[in-house]
Tab-separated table of C-alpha atoms in Angstrom:
chain	number	residue	atom	x	y	z
O	1	GLY	CA	14.576	-23.597	12.879
O	2	ASN	CA	12.959	-20.674	14.652
O	3	SER	CA	10.117	-18.695	13.154
O	4	VAL	CA	7.571	-16.061	14.138
O	5	THR	CA	4.185	-15.605	12.527
O	6	GLN	CA	2.184	-12.400	12.927
O	7	MET	CA	-1.249	-11.431	11.754
O	8	GLU	CA	-1.326	-9.542	8.495
O	9	GLY	CA	-1.872	-5.822	8.511
O	10	PRO	CA	-2.666	-3.101	8.225
O	11	VAL	CA	-4.932	-2.997	11.231
O	12	THR	CA	-7.107	0.105	11.287
O	13	LEU	CA	-8.877	1.065	14.509
O	14	SER	CA	-10.679	4.040	15.921
O	15	GLU	CA	-9.252	5.795	18.940
O	16	GLU	CA	-10.091	4.033	22.249
O	17	ALA	CA	-10.751	0.713	20.514
O	18	PHE	CA	-9.335	-2.568	21.828
O	19	LEU	CA	-6.261	-3.900	20.069
O	20	THR	CA	-5.068	-7.457	19.583
O	21	ILE	CA	-2.162	-8.392	17.328
O	22	ASN	CA	-1.640	-12.131	17.155
O	23	CYS	CA	1.807	-13.697	17.285
O	24	THR	CA	2.761	-17.360	17.318
O	25	TYR	CA	6.200	-18.884	17.252
O	26	THR	CA	8.204	-22.039	16.740
O	27	ALA	CA	11.527	-22.513	18.463
O	28	THR	CA	13.915	-25.365	19.097
O	29	GLY	CA	15.018	-24.183	22.551
O	30	TYR	CA	13.648	-21.934	25.277
O	31	PRO	CA	12.971	-18.590	23.671
O	32	SER	CA	12.534	-15.180	25.138
O	33	LEU	CA	9.763	-13.244	23.409
O	34	PHE	CA	9.622	-9.582	22.498
O	35	TRP	CA	7.453	-6.945	20.931
O	36	TYR	CA	9.257	-4.129	19.153
O	37	VAL	CA	7.637	-0.976	17.788
O	38	GLN	CA	8.782	1.159	14.886
O	39	TYR	CA	7.202	4.606	14.747
O	40	PRO	CA	7.213	6.414	11.400
O	41	GLY	CA	10.712	7.528	10.496
O	42	GLU	CA	12.246	6.089	13.643
O	43	GLY	CA	14.278	3.060	14.652
O	44	LEU	CA	13.147	-0.038	16.499
O	45	GLN	CA	12.273	0.279	20.160
O	46	LEU	CA	11.619	-2.504	22.605
O	47	LEU	CA	8.005	-2.328	23.742
O	48	LEU	CA	7.866	-5.296	26.103
O	49	LYS	CA	9.332	-8.719	26.702
O	50	ALA	CA	8.798	-12.014	28.512
O	51	THR	CA	11.523	-14.517	29.234
O	52	LYS	CA	9.629	-17.608	30.426
O	53	ALA	CA	6.284	-19.297	30.221
O	54	ASP	CA	3.346	-17.451	31.841
O	55	ASP	CA	5.345	-14.222	32.171
O	56	LYS	CA	3.403	-11.111	31.250
O	57	GLY	CA	5.262	-8.216	29.692
O	58	SER	CA	3.698	-4.774	29.896
O	59	ASN	CA	4.546	-1.217	28.929
O	60	LYS	CA	2.633	1.934	27.941
O	61	GLY	CA	-0.691	0.122	28.377
O	62	PHE	CA	0.341	-2.745	26.112
O	63	GLU	CA	0.456	-6.306	27.446
O	64	ALA	CA	1.468	-9.726	26.165
O	65	THR	CA	1.542	-13.085	27.960
O	66	TYR	CA	3.994	-15.847	27.097
O	67	ARG	CA	1.801	-18.910	26.437
O	68	LYS	CA	3.963	-21.973	26.008
O	69	GLU	CA	1.017	-24.333	25.529
O	70	THR	CA	-0.221	-22.387	22.511
O	71	THR	CA	3.229	-21.014	21.505
O	72	SER	CA	1.752	-17.545	21.413
O	73	PHE	CA	2.587	-14.023	22.532
O	74	HIS	CA	-0.363	-11.878	21.481
O	75	LEU	CA	-0.121	-8.109	21.952
O	76	GLU	CA	-3.105	-6.331	23.506
O	77	LYS	CA	-4.073	-2.825	24.512
O	78	GLY	CA	-7.379	-1.845	26.011
O	79	SER	CA	-7.680	1.612	24.458
O	80	VAL	CA	-5.488	2.687	21.572
O	81	GLN	CA	-4.506	6.247	20.802
O	82	VAL	CA	-3.570	7.937	17.551
O	83	SER	CA	0.010	8.081	18.834
O	84	ASP	CA	0.096	4.249	18.843
O	85	SER	CA	0.105	4.231	15.043
O	86	ALA	CA	3.263	2.348	14.132
O	87	VAL	CA	4.554	-0.997	12.910
O	88	TYR	CA	4.714	-3.709	15.565
O	89	PHE	CA	7.142	-6.625	15.337
O	90	CYS	CA	6.976	-9.808	17.353
O	91	ALA	CA	10.367	-11.445	17.848
O	92	LEU	CA	12.082	-14.248	19.661
O	93	SER	CA	15.560	-14.954	20.877
O	94	ASP	CA	16.465	-18.564	21.485
O	95	GLN	CA	18.885	-17.859	24.282
O	96	GLY	CA	18.778	-21.403	25.506
O	97	THR	CA	20.847	-22.378	22.496
O	98	GLY	CA	23.223	-19.460	23.016
O	99	ARG	CA	21.993	-17.785	19.873
O	100	ARG	CA	21.077	-14.255	20.824
O	101	ALA	CA	20.113	-12.984	17.421
O	102	LEU	CA	16.463	-12.075	17.071
O	103	THR	CA	14.047	-13.753	14.705
O	104	PHE	CA	11.326	-11.311	13.671
O	105	GLY	CA	7.792	-11.696	12.445
O	106	SER	CA	6.669	-9.868	9.341
O	107	GLY	CA	5.409	-6.836	11.243
O	108	THR	CA	1.879	-5.486	11.619
O	109	ARG	CA	1.083	-1.906	10.726
O	110	LEU	CA	-1.419	-0.294	13.093
O	111	GLN	CA	-3.313	2.802	12.031
O	112	VAL	CA	-5.419	4.531	14.662
O	113	GLN	CA	-7.922	7.074	13.445
O	114	PRO	CA	-9.246	9.928	15.615
H	13	SER	CA	20.238	0.833	28.427
H	14	ALA	CA	22.462	1.513	25.472
H	15	VAL	CA	22.731	4.095	22.768
H	16	ILE	CA	23.683	2.846	19.335
H	17	SER	CA	24.721	5.396	16.728
H	18	GLN	CA	24.769	4.559	13.069
H	19	LYS	CA	26.067	6.584	10.182
H	20	PRO	CA	25.277	7.536	7.588
H	21	SER	CA	21.571	7.739	8.321
H	22	ARG	CA	20.810	7.587	4.613
H	23	ASP	CA	22.610	7.560	1.314
H	24	ILE	CA	21.930	7.339	-2.388
H	25	CYS	CA	24.592	5.358	-4.213
H	26	GLN	CA	25.402	4.426	-7.774
H	27	ARG	CA	25.220	0.770	-8.738
H	28	GLY	CA	28.574	-0.980	-8.682
H	29	THR	CA	29.926	1.123	-5.829
H	30	SER	CA	30.332	0.188	-2.151
H	31	LEU	CA	29.106	1.806	1.040
H	32	THR	CA	30.456	1.308	4.555
H	33	ILE	CA	28.054	1.752	7.456
H	34	GLN	CA	29.434	2.471	10.896
H	35	CYS	CA	27.884	1.429	14.196
H	36	GLN	CA	29.049	2.760	17.549
H	37	VAL	CA	27.747	1.516	20.921
H	38	ASP	CA	28.152	3.592	24.077
H	39	SER	CA	29.171	0.531	26.114
H	40	GLN	CA	31.191	-2.609	25.550
H	41	VAL	CA	29.217	-5.491	24.092
H	42	THR	CA	30.241	-9.003	23.145
H	43	MET	CA	28.106	-9.543	20.078
H	44	MET	CA	26.803	-7.095	17.519
H	45	PHE	CA	24.322	-7.940	14.819
H	46	TRP	CA	23.562	-6.546	11.398
H	47	TYR	CA	20.053	-6.741	9.956
H	48	ARG	CA	18.472	-5.792	6.656
H	49	GLN	CA	14.933	-4.469	6.338
H	50	GLN	CA	13.789	-4.442	2.745
H	51	PRO	CA	10.996	-2.021	1.829
H	52	GLY	CA	7.779	-2.944	3.592
H	53	GLN	CA	9.247	-6.122	5.034
H	54	SER	CA	10.556	-7.447	8.293
H	55	LEU	CA	14.114	-7.600	9.555
H	56	THR	CA	16.437	-10.322	8.326
H	57	LEU	CA	19.677	-11.111	10.098
H	58	ILE	CA	22.725	-10.667	7.885
H	59	ALA	CA	25.495	-11.647	10.284
H	60	THR	CA	26.739	-11.720	13.846
H	61	ALA	CA	29.950	-9.823	14.564
H	62	ASN	CA	32.173	-10.881	17.445
H	63	GLN	CA	35.258	-8.967	18.432
H	64	GLY	CA	38.445	-10.764	17.474
H	65	SER	CA	36.909	-13.324	15.139
H	66	GLU	CA	35.317	-13.616	11.728
H	67	ALA	CA	31.692	-12.644	11.457
H	68	THR	CA	29.134	-15.435	11.189
H	69	TYR	CA	26.865	-15.024	8.172
H	70	GLU	CA	23.314	-16.249	7.754
H	71	SER	CA	22.150	-18.295	4.822
H	72	GLY	CA	21.953	-16.143	1.726
H	73	PHE	CA	24.562	-13.622	2.843
H	74	VAL	CA	28.267	-13.885	2.036
H	75	ILE	CA	31.387	-12.124	3.230
H	76	ASP	CA	32.397	-10.911	-0.232
H	77	LYS	CA	29.139	-9.002	-0.549
H	78	PHE	CA	28.800	-7.853	3.073
H	79	PRO	CA	32.249	-7.668	4.688
H	80	ILE	CA	32.106	-6.818	8.380
H	81	SER	CA	34.747	-5.469	10.715
H	82	ARG	CA	34.677	-5.597	14.511
H	83	PRO	CA	37.911	-3.990	15.717
H	84	ASN	CA	36.833	-3.514	19.346
H	85	LEU	CA	33.959	-4.061	21.771
H	86	THR	CA	32.108	-0.846	20.914
H	87	PHE	CA	32.362	-0.542	17.140
H	88	SER	CA	31.532	-2.407	13.945
H	89	THR	CA	31.202	-1.661	10.257
H	90	LEU	CA	29.184	-3.293	7.507
H	91	THR	CA	30.123	-2.756	3.876
H	92	VAL	CA	27.627	-3.307	1.092
H	93	SER	CA	29.791	-4.126	-1.904
H	94	ASN	CA	29.199	-3.856	-5.623
H	95	MET	CA	25.717	-2.531	-5.018
H	96	SER	CA	22.681	-3.128	-7.175
H	97	PRO	CA	19.152	-1.700	-6.841
H	98	GLU	CA	18.160	-4.900	-5.020
H	99	ASP	CA	20.391	-3.791	-2.131
H	100	SER	CA	18.137	-0.801	-1.472
H	101	SER	CA	17.060	-1.382	2.122
H	102	ILE	CA	17.385	-0.137	5.649
H	103	TYR	CA	20.406	-1.637	7.377
H	104	LEU	CA	20.355	-1.788	11.164
H	105	CYS	CA	22.920	-2.737	13.733
H	106	SER	CA	21.993	-4.143	17.091
H	107	ALA	CA	23.613	-5.194	20.335
H	108	TRP	CA	22.505	-6.885	23.526
H	109	THR	CA	23.270	-5.241	26.813
H	110	GLY	CA	23.105	-6.415	30.376
H	111	VAL	CA	23.858	-9.754	31.978
H	112	ILE	CA	20.602	-10.676	33.694
H	113	ASN	CA	17.978	-8.262	32.420
H	114	THR	CA	19.104	-8.277	28.829
H	115	GLU	CA	17.516	-6.686	25.838
H	116	ALA	CA	18.541	-5.860	22.308
H	117	PHE	CA	19.004	-2.241	21.267
H	118	PHE	CA	19.007	-0.990	17.728
H	119	GLY	CA	20.591	1.845	15.864
H	120	GLN	CA	18.388	4.245	13.932
H	121	GLY	CA	19.225	2.476	10.719
H	122	THR	CA	20.848	3.450	7.439
H	123	ARG	CA	18.427	3.941	4.582
H	124	LEU	CA	20.256	2.961	1.403
H	125	THR	CA	18.965	3.675	-2.082
H	126	VAL	CA	20.910	2.293	-5.040
H	127	VAL	CA	20.269	3.921	-8.401
């Protein structure tokens, strides 16, 4: 079956530090990959996505590259801000099998200190 | 994009009672999904709701406990039946929009506390 593995949190960084949150996956078909963000007290929002190998998703300074050879989709940001403090979820959708439901990782809480 | 409205946003319920959560999408969608997010944990898919057919439940979830309705292409309900404190979670509905550039949107969630 499909699964997503994320690095454990919480991750605590100082403002302007470099961020990496690791995500690896297993899938039986040809997944699309996503990063969702959940700010305190809010719902899930799509941060970025990639639908095929070597695609790079980017948004709000965050980037992630779909690496089929390493089955990874690591989230990076060059300079985090306090406002980036949230929980980040890596997810996949195995649309090649027609199954559009998302499989989520465990989530990584990011805390950015001023 | 899509706007998904859920209600109630939160509720505190007595054990043994049932709660129905409503999910309204501002556009027609084929499939809607219901997820559970237990405290401090990730999202787990409960079921997929298609209009005009029975919902498809994931392993560990059954229709008697989580009956789902999908009367049309913009609306669905999830009922949490005979609640116990272990059902205290955030329940979220979701739908995919678009044909080519698709993405999943989520409601704000219903925070349920069972006492």
